[in-house]
Amino acid sequence: MSAVLEVHNLVKKYGGKSAVDDISFDIQEGEIFSLLGPNGAGKTTTISILSTLFAPTEGDASIFGFSVTKNPMEVKRLIGVVPQEIALYDDMTALENLNFWGEMYGLSGSALKTRVKELLEQIGLADRAKERIKTYSGGMKRRVNIAVGLLNKPRLLFMDEPTVGIDPQSRRAILDSVKSLNDAGMTILYTTHYMEEAQELSDRVGIIDHGKLIALGTQSELTAQVGEMDTLILHLGENEDPEHLAQGLKTLSGVLQADPSDHSVALVTPSAEELLAQVVSRANELGIKIHSVDIREPNLEAVFLHLTGRALRD
Amino acid sequence: MNLRKFFLIAFKDLRLIFRDPAGLVFMLLAPFALTLGMGALTGRFSGSTQLGISQIPVAIVNQDSGELGQALEDVFTSKELSELIAAQILVDPAEARALVDQDKLAAAIVVPDGFSASIFTPESGGDVVAVEFYENPTRPTSTGIARSILESFLKQVEVGRVSGTLIIKQLLASGAIQAQQAAALGAEVGWEVVGSNSDSASILITSNTVEGSGAKFDILAYLAPGMAMLFLMYTVTFGGASLLVESRAGTLARMLISPTNPGFVLGGKGFGIFLTAAAQLIILIGGTSLLFRLSWGDGLAVALLILAAAFGASGWGILMASVLKTPGQVAVTGSAIALLFGILGGSFFDMSLLPEWVRTVGKISPNSWAIEGFRILSMGGRLSAIQPHITALIIMGALLYALGTILLSRRGLVRK
Ligand SMILES: Nc1ncnc2c1ncn2[C@@H]1O[C@H](COP(=O)(O)OP(=O)(O)OP(=O)(O)O)[C@@H](O)[C@H]1O
Ligand SMILES: [Mg+2]
């Protein structure tokens, strides 16, 4: 295996604020690599730099040996990009969109025709290809959005949250297609804020938060970081004070970490079941009502929680 | 390869705008409807000659002792023309010219002594005496109207001179005599029109009939360029906004990450605005010539003026896109500019009715140059007569495109 993508100390600043803060990682040929992080973590900014849309403030990355800052045109030819937003012309049909973008990627004539036909069948929209994009469902749009990224048969594909805002069925279809693209030999950089997707798809995961890559490795490597810890999430009523409860629970033995957030408190503990009774009685003493309780076994969510003290989506 | 994508992007924009119902209404339907509506209001279809402009001040200096000089005087002071032309009879040619120079008059017509004689007795071998048309260059439309009346008169005289009535009809039917010829000739010799005999009743403005010579004044030919230019500004606004729409929708970013030189992406968008603008003018001008049998004048000159006008106007679209941040801001600003240019540039009323300083300010609008150019052409002027207009529009477009491109590349085409 060899690295098809190497990222070196990438920084992107807006004003004084870093959207991407000194990120380094690499992706091996044939891998699905996920960047997992909450809203505003810096995923899109990273992908934009890697796809040569704009230059980093510092650092560089190379793709198949070409620098994204110094040889952008070579990089552009080799990669495919599926942007987070659906970047299509609403008033054109799927066929027209694919033809247009195919030509933008240098295809023409019968090669273009064949490729477009192939992709339309692949995304299951051959029979509706002559309808305008604006008449499509969200899931159908997403599929065309992906197809455009595949027009030039890239060896390395960037997919930026390709399943946001669609129905479970479409989501399933997209996840399956990511896997089959990968089986066919495509290397994929996938960003998401859904832990389940990263878990299902990736060989390796990078967890990104506030522009920083806070963890990197295979899933088992990452969950090992939290050890055999469980996560106990206590959901509180509207008027309760999570801060106050977290303070009160920190002193219990067996609580390694207690993090308040909106209407909930997350506890990291070696054994959730043993702790539960104590937690409930301490909450009673403090006069705080616990609505419901979640117990989570070690997973990427727990890793994120462990590293940041926050849940992945809120 | 890149050049191909340049055209690909531009034609994609052209195609898209024709798919947008709102765009179409604004681009084509509205200008057609307004031209028609104003035409109906101002009487093309009812046959009266009430105009958007009226009472064009003209001086007649009749030094001819013969019948023709008198006939010309009668035409300009006739009741039929009284709403259109306010003719005053002066004695001193120098005084008349001075009044034109002071912008008190749109034109002075001097009929020299011996004019009738030179026409009625061609056997004598002497040259035909020329009628002088002294025009006020700051009022092209008014002078154009006065000139076309004079020309119709002189044409009749000329035709009557060389032939009998029967032959005149044959010549007219065969198309051998066309008013444009006389008018164009006039344009070349600086409107010192050579003329010559006839009866005045038949040469009154007959513009409200579609048939007949192109040099006659036609209210629709007068209104249509104004409306076309007004709505052209909306079209380029739409085009400018489309750049920002694409920037937000992510399609611009998608073009920029495709293996395409960014300059060609921006160029393609800019060319798309121009193309759309040109298409609009071509459709409006082609449509009005077919539907209303409107004569826009010399084909090549009209075509060149269309391209120049589309270029000058689309420069404003690019500039708006480069200065403003959101498509909404462009739409609002563009509408305001379209209205402002419409007023300052003579889309709504004749520039000669406006104060001097307004006319000067109005020169920054593509409207002023294009409208004047189109009117000159529709009254029979040739390409040479509208060269300044074409040049001005091209310079305007070049400056605005350059400025817009610099600003856009400085700011970046997408959020960075
Ligand atoms: N052009 C810009 N100017 C200023 N700040 C920006 C700009 N673009 C992004 N940011 C900021 O940079 C940070 C990272 O944004 P980015 O879009 O990369 O996050 P993300 O991980 O893709 O989030 P999401 O899941 O919402 O798509 C955010 O705080 C965002 O507000
Ligand atoms: Mg994003």
Short mmCIF file of C-alpha atoms in Angstrom, two decimals, chain A residues 12 14 51-54 73 76-77 81-83 85-89 91-93 96 100-101 103-108 132 145 148-149, chain B residues 1-2 4-5 8-9 12-13 15-16 19-21 246 248-262 265 414-416:
data_model
loop_
_atom_site.label_atom_id
_atom_site.label_comp_id
_atom_site.label_asym_id
_atom_site.label_seq_id
_atom_site.Cartn_x
_atom_site.Cartn_y
_atom_site.Cartn_z
CA LYS A 12 -6.69 27.77 7.27
CA TYR A 14 -10.31 33.34 8.80
CA SER A 51 -9.71 19.82 -3.95
CA THR A 52 -7.78 23.04 -4.80
CA LEU A 53 -10.74 25.36 -4.42
CA PHE A 54 -8.61 27.67 -2.33
CA MET A 73 -4.39 21.39 -12.44
CA LYS A 76 -7.99 18.45 -10.37
CA ARG A 77 -7.73 15.91 -13.15
CA VAL A 81 -15.43 15.68 -5.59
CA VAL A 82 -18.92 15.31 -4.18
CA PRO A 83 -19.62 18.61 -2.45
CA GLU A 85 -24.19 21.23 -1.06
CA ILE A 86 -25.99 19.87 -4.09
CA ALA A 87 -24.12 21.73 -6.80
CA LEU A 88 -26.35 21.15 -9.81
CA TYR A 89 -28.47 23.29 -12.13
CA ASP A 91 -33.50 24.04 -14.24
CA MET A 92 -31.58 21.48 -16.23
CA THR A 93 -32.31 17.78 -16.41
CA GLU A 96 -28.05 17.86 -19.17
CA PHE A 100 -22.38 19.75 -18.82
CA TRP A 101 -20.16 18.58 -15.97
CA GLU A 103 -17.58 18.39 -20.62
CA MET A 104 -16.16 20.48 -17.80
CA TYR A 105 -14.12 17.41 -16.94
CA GLY A 106 -12.91 17.15 -20.51
CA LEU A 107 -15.18 14.39 -21.76
CA SER A 108 -16.85 14.70 -25.12
CA ARG A 132 -35.40 18.65 -14.40
CA ASN A 145 -24.61 15.07 -7.14
CA VAL A 148 -21.14 14.19 -11.22
CA GLY A 149 -18.22 13.52 -8.89
CA MET B 1 -10.01 22.75 -24.34
CA ASN B 2 -10.40 25.71 -22.05
CA ARG B 4 -14.52 25.12 -25.37
CA LYS B 5 -15.53 25.27 -21.72
CA LEU B 8 -19.96 25.78 -22.75
CA ILE B 9 -20.46 27.91 -19.65
CA LYS B 12 -25.39 27.07 -20.49
CA ASP B 13 -26.31 30.49 -19.04
CA ARG B 15 -30.06 28.22 -22.10
CA LEU B 16 -30.92 28.63 -18.43
CA ARG B 19 -35.99 28.41 -19.10
CA ASP B 20 -36.77 30.85 -16.37
CA PRO B 21 -40.35 32.04 -16.77
CA GLU B 246 -23.82 30.13 -8.71
CA ARG B 248 -23.84 30.31 -3.37
CA ALA B 249 -25.25 27.20 -4.98
CA GLY B 250 -21.79 25.69 -5.21
CA THR B 251 -21.88 25.28 -8.98
CA LEU B 252 -19.25 27.98 -9.38
CA ALA B 253 -16.99 26.14 -6.93
CA ARG B 254 -17.65 22.96 -8.84
CA MET B 255 -16.53 24.63 -12.05
CA LEU B 256 -13.46 25.96 -10.32
CA ILE B 257 -12.39 22.56 -9.02
CA SER B 258 -12.88 20.99 -12.42
CA PRO B 259 -9.74 20.99 -14.56
CA THR B 260 -10.56 24.38 -16.03
CA ASN B 261 -8.55 27.57 -15.89
CA PRO B 262 -10.36 29.91 -13.45
CA VAL B 265 -14.72 30.12 -15.86
CA VAL B 414 -16.11 31.81 -3.96
CA ARG B 415 -16.04 32.16 -0.21
CA LYS B 416 -12.51 31.32 0.72
#
